[in-house]
Amino acid sequence: TPTNSPPDSATVTVPADPKLTVVKSASPSSPTSFSAGQLVTYSFLVTNTGNVTLTDVTIGEGAFTGSGTLSAPVCPAGAASMIPGAQITCTATYTVTQADVDSGSLTNTTTATGTPPTGTPPTAPPSTVKVPSTAVGKLSLNKTAHAVDLNGDGKIDLGDRIDWSLIVTNVGGVTVTGIAVSDPTAGAVTCPATSLAPAASMTCTAPPHTVTAADVKNGKVENTAVASGVHTHTPVTSPPSTARVTIVTPSVPLAFTGVAYTSPLLYGGIGLMLIGGLLTLLGVRRRRS
């Protein structure tokens, strides 16, 4: 009689599939916070998406557009061994430079890797975070006049001198280059530099002006200047600034016509009138007698 033997047991082997993902973020990420000296903290959320335990998980930095030095990533103790599905968050910090602000953004790319029980270590797909900047270039110009009383008569009039001072200030958040000041009335303006970082100022000068007869007639000397520059091919122009100096108009006596009535002439005239009146009275009396 045939007998039935028990079925053989089967063993199913699941292939190892080591995997990692990393998601990078930055704080602060608001463009308004992106300024020179700002501390940016980068966070790297690493997840074991494979089916084997990974050890010695580390962060690998990729492309970085910052002009300074990014700190080394710091990971928690859990990075030493991550079972499937486990997550850790590593961090790094960076201090924004003015060059970063001038470039308009700060971009950083990161990967992650770990060691599987066997086989090739997995590398997470790159994760990129970009912190934009809304900083713009702005210039201000303050033009002033200093009048010099050359003839010492206590007033500014014909022949006196006017010196000009033009202070250019970068009131924006980015460096402005190619700075020049246009002052058509005063003439060519000379500045000590052509580039200003944010909050920096410089004093420019224009040729002095000598008060002319036309200025005296107008009663003032007035002119307007404008500062201009560029940031990443974008023109930057200041509001116009005007300086004015009041010129003293000399008083002019009224034109004289006729005879000047001086005291001797006046008294002589009165005497002649009295004598004439007396002679008239005498003549009337003689006719009556």
PDB file of C-alpha atoms in Angstrom:
ATOM      1  CA  THR A   1       0.000   0.000   0.000  1.00  0.00           C
ATOM      2  CA  PRO A   2       1.508   3.332  -1.006  1.00  0.00           C
ATOM      3  CA  THR A   3       2.105   5.858   1.746  1.00  0.00           C
ATOM      4  CA  ASN A   4       1.903   9.677   1.479  1.00  0.00           C
ATOM      5  CA  SER A   5       5.035  11.500   2.570  1.00  0.00           C
ATOM      6  CA  PRO A   6       4.652  14.944   4.248  1.00  0.00           C
ATOM      7  CA  PRO A   7       5.196  17.947   1.950  1.00  0.00           C
ATOM      8  CA  ASP A   8       8.617  19.557   1.974  1.00  0.00           C
ATOM      9  CA  SER A   9       8.739  22.980   3.748  1.00  0.00           C
ATOM     10  CA  ALA A  10       9.810  25.914   1.457  1.00  0.00           C
ATOM     11  CA  THR A  11      11.998  28.846   2.534  1.00  0.00           C
ATOM     12  CA  VAL A  12      11.315  32.276   0.917  1.00  0.00           C
ATOM     13  CA  THR A  13      14.282  34.636   0.860  1.00  0.00           C
ATOM     14  CA  VAL A  14      13.526  38.392   0.642  1.00  0.00           C
ATOM     15  CA  PRO A  15      16.366  40.265  -1.049  1.00  0.00           C
ATOM     16  CA  ALA A  16      17.940  43.075   0.933  1.00  0.00           C
ATOM     17  CA  ASP A  17      16.909  46.506  -0.318  1.00  0.00           C
ATOM     18  CA  PRO A  18      18.760  49.222   1.571  1.00  0.00           C
ATOM     19  CA  LYS A  19      17.296  52.704   0.915  1.00  0.00           C
ATOM     20  CA  LEU A  20      17.484  56.205   2.375  1.00  0.00           C
ATOM     21  CA  THR A  21      15.698  59.478   1.750  1.00  0.00           C
ATOM     22  CA  VAL A  22      16.637  62.939   2.980  1.00  0.00           C
ATOM     23  CA  VAL A  23      14.535  66.095   3.002  1.00  0.00           C
ATOM     24  CA  LYS A  24      16.344  69.352   3.605  1.00  0.00           C
ATOM     25  CA  SER A  25      14.833  72.559   4.998  1.00  0.00           C
ATOM     26  CA  ALA A  26      16.129  75.950   6.151  1.00  0.00           C
ATOM     27  CA  SER A  27      15.156  78.244   8.995  1.00  0.00           C
ATOM     28  CA  PRO A  28      14.478  81.052   8.604  1.00  0.00           C
ATOM     29  CA  SER A  29      13.270  80.552   5.067  1.00  0.00           C
ATOM     30  CA  SER A  30      11.492  83.899   4.757  1.00  0.00           C
ATOM     31  CA  PRO A  31      13.148  86.201   2.206  1.00  0.00           C
ATOM     32  CA  THR A  32      12.803  89.149   4.589  1.00  0.00           C
ATOM     33  CA  SER A  33      15.148  87.399   7.018  1.00  0.00           C
ATOM     34  CA  PHE A  34      17.868  86.938   4.430  1.00  0.00           C
ATOM     35  CA  SER A  35      20.475  89.537   5.316  1.00  0.00           C
ATOM     36  CA  ALA A  36      24.191  89.727   6.017  1.00  0.00           C
ATOM     37  CA  GLY A  37      24.975  88.269   9.442  1.00  0.00           C
ATOM     38  CA  GLN A  38      21.771  86.219   9.522  1.00  0.00           C
ATOM     39  CA  LEU A  39      22.220  82.724  10.978  1.00  0.00           C
ATOM     40  CA  VAL A  40      20.524  80.059   8.864  1.00  0.00           C
ATOM     41  CA  THR A  41      19.902  76.613  10.380  1.00  0.00           C
ATOM     42  CA  TYR A  42      19.615  73.723   7.937  1.00  0.00           C
ATOM     43  CA  SER A  43      17.691  70.585   8.970  1.00  0.00           C
ATOM     44  CA  PHE A  44      18.066  67.190   7.264  1.00  0.00           C
ATOM     45  CA  LEU A  45      15.235  64.716   7.855  1.00  0.00           C
ATOM     46  CA  VAL A  46      16.660  61.256   7.061  1.00  0.00           C
ATOM     47  CA  THR A  47      14.372  58.191   6.717  1.00  0.00           C
ATOM     48  CA  ASN A  48      15.343  54.544   6.306  1.00  0.00           C
ATOM     49  CA  THR A  49      12.943  53.553   3.505  1.00  0.00           C
ATOM     50  CA  GLY A  50      14.612  50.182   2.885  1.00  0.00           C
ATOM     51  CA  ASN A  51      14.098  46.792   4.510  1.00  0.00           C
ATOM     52  CA  VAL A  52      17.382  46.380   6.349  1.00  0.00           C
ATOM     53  CA  THR A  53      18.991  48.145   9.260  1.00  0.00           C
ATOM     54  CA  LEU A  54      21.505  50.818   8.296  1.00  0.00           C
ATOM     55  CA  THR A  55      24.383  51.885  10.520  1.00  0.00           C
ATOM     56  CA  ASP A  56      26.634  54.919  10.598  1.00  0.00           C
ATOM     57  CA  VAL A  57      24.179  57.133   8.712  1.00  0.00           C
ATOM     58  CA  THR A  58      25.809  60.401   7.667  1.00  0.00           C
ATOM     59  CA  ILE A  59      24.933  63.547   5.740  1.00  0.00           C
ATOM     60  CA  GLY A  60      26.768  64.331   2.530  1.00  0.00           C
ATOM     61  CA  GLU A  61      26.810  67.958   1.405  1.00  0.00           C
ATOM     62  CA  GLY A  62      26.474  68.643  -2.304  1.00  0.00           C
ATOM     63  CA  ALA A  63      26.405  71.932  -4.191  1.00  0.00           C
ATOM     64  CA  PHE A  64      26.418  75.051  -1.994  1.00  0.00           C
ATOM     65  CA  THR A  65      26.302  78.609  -3.327  1.00  0.00           C
ATOM     66  CA  GLY A  66      27.270  80.349  -0.097  1.00  0.00           C
ATOM     67  CA  SER A  67      30.493  82.342  -0.089  1.00  0.00           C
ATOM     68  CA  GLY A  68      31.233  81.390   3.525  1.00  0.00           C
ATOM     69  CA  THR A  69      31.758  78.085   5.310  1.00  0.00           C
ATOM     70  CA  LEU A  70      28.860  75.786   6.205  1.00  0.00           C
ATOM     71  CA  SER A  71      29.259  74.001   9.539  1.00  0.00           C
ATOM     72  CA  ALA A  72      29.672  70.240   9.637  1.00  0.00           C
ATOM     73  CA  PRO A  73      26.307  68.437   9.971  1.00  0.00           C
ATOM     74  CA  VAL A  74      25.511  67.139  13.450  1.00  0.00           C
ATOM     75  CA  CYS A  75      23.337  64.009  13.757  1.00  0.00           C
ATOM     76  CA  PRO A  76      21.719  62.475  16.869  1.00  0.00           C
ATOM     77  CA  ALA A  77      22.773  59.174  18.422  1.00  0.00           C
ATOM     78  CA  GLY A  78      20.114  57.355  16.415  1.00  0.00           C
ATOM     79  CA  ALA A  79      22.244  57.748  13.293  1.00  0.00           C
ATOM     80  CA  ALA A  80      24.452  54.952  14.571  1.00  0.00           C
ATOM     81  CA  SER A  81      21.747  52.386  13.767  1.00  0.00           C
ATOM     82  CA  MET A  82      18.485  52.924  11.917  1.00  0.00           C
ATOM     83  CA  ILE A  83      15.961  50.136  11.528  1.00  0.00           C
ATOM     84  CA  PRO A  84      13.589  50.212   8.551  1.00  0.00           C
ATOM     85  CA  GLY A  85      11.165  53.153   8.853  1.00  0.00           C
ATOM     86  CA  ALA A  86      13.295  54.988  11.420  1.00  0.00           C
ATOM     87  CA  GLN A  87      13.882  58.739  11.105  1.00  0.00           C
ATOM     88  CA  ILE A  88      16.494  61.159  12.414  1.00  0.00           C
ATOM     89  CA  THR A  89      17.055  64.889  11.960  1.00  0.00           C
ATOM     90  CA  CYS A  90      20.557  66.267  11.506  1.00  0.00           C
ATOM     91  CA  THR A  91      21.417  69.969  11.487  1.00  0.00           C
ATOM     92  CA  ALA A  92      24.025  72.420  10.210  1.00  0.00           C
ATOM     93  CA  THR A  93      24.352  76.205  10.454  1.00  0.00           C
ATOM     94  CA  TYR A  94      25.577  78.953   8.185  1.00  0.00           C
ATOM     95  CA  THR A  95      26.083  82.708   8.606  1.00  0.00           C
ATOM     96  CA  VAL A  96      24.937  84.692   5.566  1.00  0.00           C
ATOM     97  CA  THR A  97      27.498  87.022   3.990  1.00  0.00           C
ATOM     98  CA  GLN A  98      26.902  90.224   2.045  1.00  0.00           C
ATOM     99  CA  ALA A  99      28.056  88.410  -1.097  1.00  0.00           C
ATOM    100  CA  ASP A 100      25.230  85.905  -0.573  1.00  0.00           C
ATOM    101  CA  VAL A 101      22.683  88.713  -0.324  1.00  0.00           C
ATOM    102  CA  ASP A 102      24.117  90.387  -3.421  1.00  0.00           C
ATOM    103  CA  SER A 103      23.750  87.127  -5.356  1.00  0.00           C
ATOM    104  CA  GLY A 104      20.011  87.109  -4.679  1.00  0.00           C
ATOM    105  CA  SER A 105      19.667  83.647  -3.111  1.00  0.00           C
ATOM    106  CA  LEU A 106      21.372  80.895  -1.146  1.00  0.00           C
ATOM    107  CA  THR A 107      21.115  77.325  -2.464  1.00  0.00           C
ATOM    108  CA  ASN A 108      22.242  74.120  -0.745  1.00  0.00           C
ATOM    109  CA  THR A 109      21.988  70.465  -1.866  1.00  0.00           C
ATOM    110  CA  THR A 110      22.359  67.442   0.454  1.00  0.00           C
ATOM    111  CA  THR A 111      22.457  63.647   0.263  1.00  0.00           C
ATOM    112  CA  ALA A 112      22.641  60.930   2.929  1.00  0.00           C
ATOM    113  CA  THR A 113      24.279  57.507   3.120  1.00  0.00           C
ATOM    114  CA  GLY A 114      24.505  54.587   5.502  1.00  0.00           C
ATOM    115  CA  THR A 115      26.041  51.126   5.837  1.00  0.00           C
ATOM    116  CA  PRO A 116      23.842  48.030   5.179  1.00  0.00           C
ATOM    117  CA  PRO A 117      24.611  44.545   6.593  1.00  0.00           C
ATOM    118  CA  THR A 118      25.929  43.533   3.175  1.00  0.00           C
ATOM    119  CA  GLY A 119      26.260  45.051  -0.214  1.00  0.00           C
ATOM    120  CA  THR A 120      26.729  48.583  -1.502  1.00  0.00           C
ATOM    121  CA  PRO A 121      25.871  51.474   0.835  1.00  0.00           C
ATOM    122  CA  PRO A 122      22.755  53.344  -0.363  1.00  0.00           C
ATOM    123  CA  THR A 123      22.823  57.054  -1.196  1.00  0.00           C
ATOM    124  CA  ALA A 124      19.703  59.154  -0.778  1.00  0.00           C
ATOM    125  CA  PRO A 125      18.519  61.205  -3.767  1.00  0.00           C
ATOM    126  CA  PRO A 126      19.746  64.823  -3.445  1.00  0.00           C
ATOM    127  CA  SER A 127      17.516  67.299  -1.644  1.00  0.00           C
ATOM    128  CA  THR A 128      17.876  71.008  -2.405  1.00  0.00           C
ATOM    129  CA  VAL A 129      16.658  74.049  -0.482  1.00  0.00           C
ATOM    130  CA  LYS A 130      16.835  77.622  -1.767  1.00  0.00           C
ATOM    131  CA  VAL A 131      16.546  80.701   0.436  1.00  0.00           C
ATOM    132  CA  PRO A 132      15.684  83.722  -1.729  1.00  0.00           C
ATOM    133  CA  SER A 133      16.438  87.356  -1.009  1.00  0.00           C
ATOM    134  CA  THR A 134      14.127  90.285  -1.639  1.00  0.00           C
ATOM    135  CA  ALA A 135      16.810  92.858  -0.811  1.00  0.00           C
ATOM    136  CA  VAL A 136      17.103  95.616  -3.417  1.00  0.00           C
ATOM    137  CA  GLY A 137      19.521  98.408  -4.198  1.00  0.00           C
ATOM    138  CA  LYS A 138      18.621 101.934  -3.073  1.00  0.00           C
ATOM    139  CA  LEU A 139      20.599 105.172  -3.102  1.00  0.00           C
ATOM    140  CA  SER A 140      19.991 108.498  -1.406  1.00  0.00           C
ATOM    141  CA  LEU A 141      21.673 111.800  -2.221  1.00  0.00           C
ATOM    142  CA  ASN A 142      21.983 114.853   0.007  1.00  0.00           C
ATOM    143  CA  LYS A 143      23.330 117.932  -1.737  1.00  0.00           C
ATOM    144  CA  THR A 144      24.303 120.972   0.332  1.00  0.00           C
ATOM    145  CA  ALA A 145      25.794 124.379  -0.460  1.00  0.00           C
ATOM    146  CA  HIS A 146      28.382 126.330   1.518  1.00  0.00           C
ATOM    147  CA  ALA A 147      28.541 130.022   0.575  1.00  0.00           C
ATOM    148  CA  VAL A 148      31.863 131.848   1.061  1.00  0.00           C
ATOM    149  CA  ASP A 149      31.808 135.646   1.544  1.00  0.00           C
ATOM    150  CA  LEU A 150      35.022 136.461  -0.293  1.00  0.00           C
ATOM    151  CA  ASN A 151      34.749 140.264  -0.090  1.00  0.00           C
ATOM    152  CA  GLY A 152      33.822 140.204   3.590  1.00  0.00           C
ATOM    153  CA  ASP A 153      30.801 142.464   3.247  1.00  0.00           C
ATOM    154  CA  GLY A 154      28.624 140.170   5.327  1.00  0.00           C
ATOM    155  CA  LYS A 155      26.448 138.990   2.472  1.00  0.00           C
ATOM    156  CA  ILE A 156      26.583 136.694  -0.526  1.00  0.00           C
ATOM    157  CA  ASP A 157      26.644 138.772  -3.661  1.00  0.00           C
ATOM    158  CA  LEU A 158      28.506 139.270  -6.911  1.00  0.00           C
ATOM    159  CA  GLY A 159      31.922 137.565  -7.002  1.00  0.00           C
ATOM    160  CA  ASP A 160      31.422 135.398  -3.904  1.00  0.00           C
ATOM    161  CA  ARG A 161      31.940 131.613  -4.038  1.00  0.00           C
ATOM    162  CA  ILE A 162      29.627 128.650  -3.443  1.00  0.00           C
ATOM    163  CA  ASP A 163      31.079 125.228  -2.569  1.00  0.00           C
ATOM    164  CA  TRP A 164      28.989 122.073  -3.108  1.00  0.00           C
ATOM    165  CA  SER A 165      28.920 118.855  -1.073  1.00  0.00           C
ATOM    166  CA  LEU A 166      27.111 115.714  -2.238  1.00  0.00           C
ATOM    167  CA  ILE A 167      26.702 112.781   0.179  1.00  0.00           C
ATOM    168  CA  VAL A 168      25.699 109.469  -1.423  1.00  0.00           C
ATOM    169  CA  THR A 169      24.356 106.712   0.864  1.00  0.00           C
ATOM    170  CA  ASN A 170      23.388 103.122   0.095  1.00  0.00           C
ATOM    171  CA  VAL A 171      20.061 102.780   1.908  1.00  0.00           C
ATOM    172  CA  GLY A 172      19.247  99.382   0.366  1.00  0.00           C
ATOM    173  CA  GLY A 173      20.171  95.829   1.298  1.00  0.00           C
ATOM    174  CA  VAL A 174      22.603  94.981  -1.508  1.00  0.00           C
ATOM    175  CA  THR A 175      25.890  96.392  -2.750  1.00  0.00           C
ATOM    176  CA  VAL A 176      25.517  99.008  -5.496  1.00  0.00           C
ATOM    177  CA  THR A 177      28.308  99.399  -8.048  1.00  0.00           C
ATOM    178  CA  GLY A 178      29.090 101.830 -10.855  1.00  0.00           C
ATOM    179  CA  ILE A 179      27.984 104.790  -8.743  1.00  0.00           C
ATOM    180  CA  ALA A 180      28.142 108.229 -10.350  1.00  0.00           C
ATOM    181  CA  VAL A 181      26.561 111.605  -9.591  1.00  0.00           C
ATOM    182  CA  SER A 182      25.064 113.776 -12.319  1.00  0.00           C
ATOM    183  CA  ASP A 183      24.980 117.526 -11.636  1.00  0.00           C
ATOM    184  CA  PRO A 184      24.680 119.290 -15.003  1.00  0.00           C
ATOM    185  CA  THR A 185      24.563 122.812 -13.584  1.00  0.00           C
ATOM    186  CA  ALA A 186      27.539 122.468 -11.252  1.00  0.00           C
ATOM    187  CA  GLY A 187      29.649 120.391 -13.631  1.00  0.00           C
ATOM    188  CA  ALA A 188      31.603 117.141 -13.306  1.00  0.00           C
ATOM    189  CA  VAL A 189      31.243 115.467  -9.893  1.00  0.00           C
ATOM    190  CA  THR A 190      34.151 113.589  -8.316  1.00  0.00           C
ATOM    191  CA  CYS A 191      33.498 110.678  -5.898  1.00  0.00           C
ATOM    192  CA  PRO A 192      36.087 108.716  -3.867  1.00  0.00           C
ATOM    193  CA  ALA A 193      34.574 105.336  -4.852  1.00  0.00           C
ATOM    194  CA  THR A 194      32.172 103.729  -7.316  1.00  0.00           C
ATOM    195  CA  SER A 195      30.774 101.006  -5.030  1.00  0.00           C
ATOM    196  CA  LEU A 196      28.894 101.167  -1.727  1.00  0.00           C
ATOM    197  CA  ALA A 197      27.864  98.354   0.598  1.00  0.00           C
ATOM    198  CA  PRO A 198      24.547  98.684   2.464  1.00  0.00           C
ATOM    199  CA  ALA A 199      24.551 101.581   4.983  1.00  0.00           C
ATOM    200  CA  ALA A 200      27.841 102.941   3.607  1.00  0.00           C
ATOM    201  CA  SER A 201      28.226 106.588   2.545  1.00  0.00           C
ATOM    202  CA  MET A 202      30.697 108.731   0.641  1.00  0.00           C
ATOM    203  CA  THR A 203      31.086 112.468   0.041  1.00  0.00           C
ATOM    204  CA  CYS A 204      31.456 113.679  -3.536  1.00  0.00           C
ATOM    205  CA  THR A 205      32.400 117.168  -4.706  1.00  0.00           C
ATOM    206  CA  ALA A 206      31.516 119.404  -7.633  1.00  0.00           C
ATOM    207  CA  PRO A 207      33.438 122.455  -8.950  1.00  0.00           C
ATOM    208  CA  PRO A 208      32.809 125.613  -6.881  1.00  0.00           C
ATOM    209  CA  HIS A 209      30.579 128.290  -8.356  1.00  0.00           C
ATOM    210  CA  THR A 210      31.335 132.007  -8.557  1.00  0.00           C
ATOM    211  CA  VAL A 211      28.288 134.255  -8.205  1.00  0.00           C
ATOM    212  CA  THR A 212      27.621 136.030 -11.505  1.00  0.00           C
ATOM    213  CA  ALA A 213      25.582 139.053 -12.492  1.00  0.00           C
ATOM    214  CA  ALA A 214      22.908 136.694 -13.792  1.00  0.00           C
ATOM    215  CA  ASP A 215      22.764 135.028 -10.366  1.00  0.00           C
ATOM    216  CA  VAL A 216      22.354 138.447  -8.731  1.00  0.00           C
ATOM    217  CA  LYS A 217      19.523 139.235 -11.115  1.00  0.00           C
ATOM    218  CA  ASN A 218      17.825 135.922 -10.352  1.00  0.00           C
ATOM    219  CA  GLY A 219      18.361 136.385  -6.624  1.00  0.00           C
ATOM    220  CA  LYS A 220      19.548 132.807  -6.127  1.00  0.00           C
ATOM    221  CA  VAL A 221      21.821 129.990  -7.242  1.00  0.00           C
ATOM    222  CA  GLU A 222      20.050 126.647  -7.437  1.00  0.00           C
ATOM    223  CA  ASN A 223      20.849 123.292  -8.969  1.00  0.00           C
ATOM    224  CA  THR A 224      19.796 119.655  -8.720  1.00  0.00           C
ATOM    225  CA  ALA A 225      21.836 116.431  -8.705  1.00  0.00           C
ATOM    226  CA  VAL A 226      21.027 112.711  -8.984  1.00  0.00           C
ATOM    227  CA  ALA A 227      23.076 109.649  -7.974  1.00  0.00           C
ATOM    228  CA  SER A 228      22.872 106.433  -9.961  1.00  0.00           C
ATOM    229  CA  GLY A 229      24.399 102.959  -9.969  1.00  0.00           C
ATOM    230  CA  VAL A 230      23.577  99.334 -10.728  1.00  0.00           C
ATOM    231  CA  HIS A 231      22.917  96.025  -8.963  1.00  0.00           C
ATOM    232  CA  THR A 232      23.028  92.814 -11.008  1.00  0.00           C
ATOM    233  CA  HIS A 233      22.284  94.765 -14.185  1.00  0.00           C
ATOM    234  CA  THR A 234      19.342  96.570 -12.552  1.00  0.00           C
ATOM    235  CA  PRO A 235      19.645 100.396 -12.584  1.00  0.00           C
ATOM    236  CA  VAL A 236      19.515 102.132  -9.198  1.00  0.00           C
ATOM    237  CA  THR A 237      18.717 105.866  -9.073  1.00  0.00           C
ATOM    238  CA  SER A 238      18.369 108.189  -6.104  1.00  0.00           C
ATOM    239  CA  PRO A 239      15.641 110.808  -5.767  1.00  0.00           C
ATOM    240  CA  PRO A 240      16.919 114.211  -6.964  1.00  0.00           C
ATOM    241  CA  SER A 241      18.483 116.525  -4.379  1.00  0.00           C
ATOM    242  CA  THR A 242      18.426 120.317  -4.766  1.00  0.00           C
ATOM    243  CA  ALA A 243      20.623 122.943  -3.090  1.00  0.00           C
ATOM    244  CA  ARG A 244      19.824 126.678  -3.118  1.00  0.00           C
ATOM    245  CA  VAL A 245      21.683 129.814  -2.069  1.00  0.00           C
ATOM    246  CA  THR A 246      19.950 133.190  -1.848  1.00  0.00           C
ATOM    247  CA  ILE A 247      21.898 136.038  -3.460  1.00  0.00           C
ATOM    248  CA  VAL A 248      21.605 139.604  -2.102  1.00  0.00           C
ATOM    249  CA  THR A 249      20.397 142.011  -4.780  1.00  0.00           C
ATOM    250  CA  PRO A 250      22.040 145.442  -4.341  1.00  0.00           C
ATOM    251  CA  SER A 251      19.688 148.384  -3.784  1.00  0.00           C
ATOM    252  CA  VAL A 252      19.658 150.806  -6.764  1.00  0.00           C
ATOM    253  CA  PRO A 253      18.852 154.566  -6.112  1.00  0.00           C
ATOM    254  CA  LEU A 254      16.077 156.185  -8.164  1.00  0.00           C
ATOM    255  CA  ALA A 255      17.197 158.141 -11.228  1.00  0.00           C
ATOM    256  CA  PHE A 256      17.362 161.979 -10.558  1.00  0.00           C
ATOM    257  CA  THR A 257      15.982 164.565 -12.976  1.00  0.00           C
ATOM    258  CA  GLY A 258      15.676 168.373 -12.502  1.00  0.00           C
ATOM    259  CA  VAL A 259      17.413 170.753 -10.093  1.00  0.00           C
ATOM    260  CA  ALA A 260      18.829 169.749  -6.784  1.00  0.00           C
ATOM    261  CA  TYR A 261      17.329 171.958  -4.142  1.00  0.00           C
ATOM    262  CA  THR A 262      20.190 172.502  -1.743  1.00  0.00           C
ATOM    263  CA  SER A 263      19.835 174.776   1.300  1.00  0.00           C
ATOM    264  CA  PRO A 264      21.489 177.968  -0.162  1.00  0.00           C
ATOM    265  CA  LEU A 265      19.362 177.854  -3.265  1.00  0.00           C
ATOM    266  CA  LEU A 266      16.253 177.236  -1.237  1.00  0.00           C
ATOM    267  CA  TYR A 267      16.863 180.173   1.076  1.00  0.00           C
ATOM    268  CA  GLY A 268      17.780 182.434  -1.843  1.00  0.00           C
ATOM    269  CA  GLY A 269      14.544 181.556  -3.581  1.00  0.00           C
ATOM    270  CA  ILE A 270      12.488 182.399  -0.534  1.00  0.00           C
ATOM    271  CA  GLY A 271      14.298 185.765  -0.216  1.00  0.00           C
ATOM    272  CA  LEU A 272      13.571 186.686  -3.823  1.00  0.00           C
ATOM    273  CA  MET A 273       9.914 185.856  -3.307  1.00  0.00           C
ATOM    274  CA  LEU A 274       9.739 188.151  -0.245  1.00  0.00           C
ATOM    275  CA  ILE A 275      11.473 191.014  -2.072  1.00  0.00           C
ATOM    276  CA  GLY A 276       9.113 190.613  -5.018  1.00  0.00           C
ATOM    277  CA  GLY A 277       6.108 190.785  -2.743  1.00  0.00           C
ATOM    278  CA  LEU A 278       7.418 193.910  -0.990  1.00  0.00           C
ATOM    279  CA  LEU A 279       8.039 195.735  -4.297  1.00  0.00           C
ATOM    280  CA  THR A 280       4.527 194.890  -5.418  1.00  0.00           C
ATOM    281  CA  LEU A 281       3.023 196.456  -2.288  1.00  0.00           C
ATOM    282  CA  LEU A 282       5.093 199.628  -2.704  1.00  0.00           C
ATOM    283  CA  GLY A 283       3.962 199.963  -6.307  1.00  0.00           C
ATOM    284  CA  VAL A 284       0.307 199.748  -5.283  1.00  0.00           C
ATOM    285  CA  ARG A 285       0.686 202.479  -2.648  1.00  0.00           C
ATOM    286  CA  ARG A 286       2.359 204.912  -5.106  1.00  0.00           C
ATOM    287  CA  ARG A 287      -0.524 204.590  -7.572  1.00  0.00           C
ATOM    288  CA  ARG A 288      -3.063 205.354  -4.838  1.00  0.00           C
ATOM    289  CA  SER A 289      -1.217 208.443  -3.702  1.00  0.00           C
TER     290      SER A 289
END
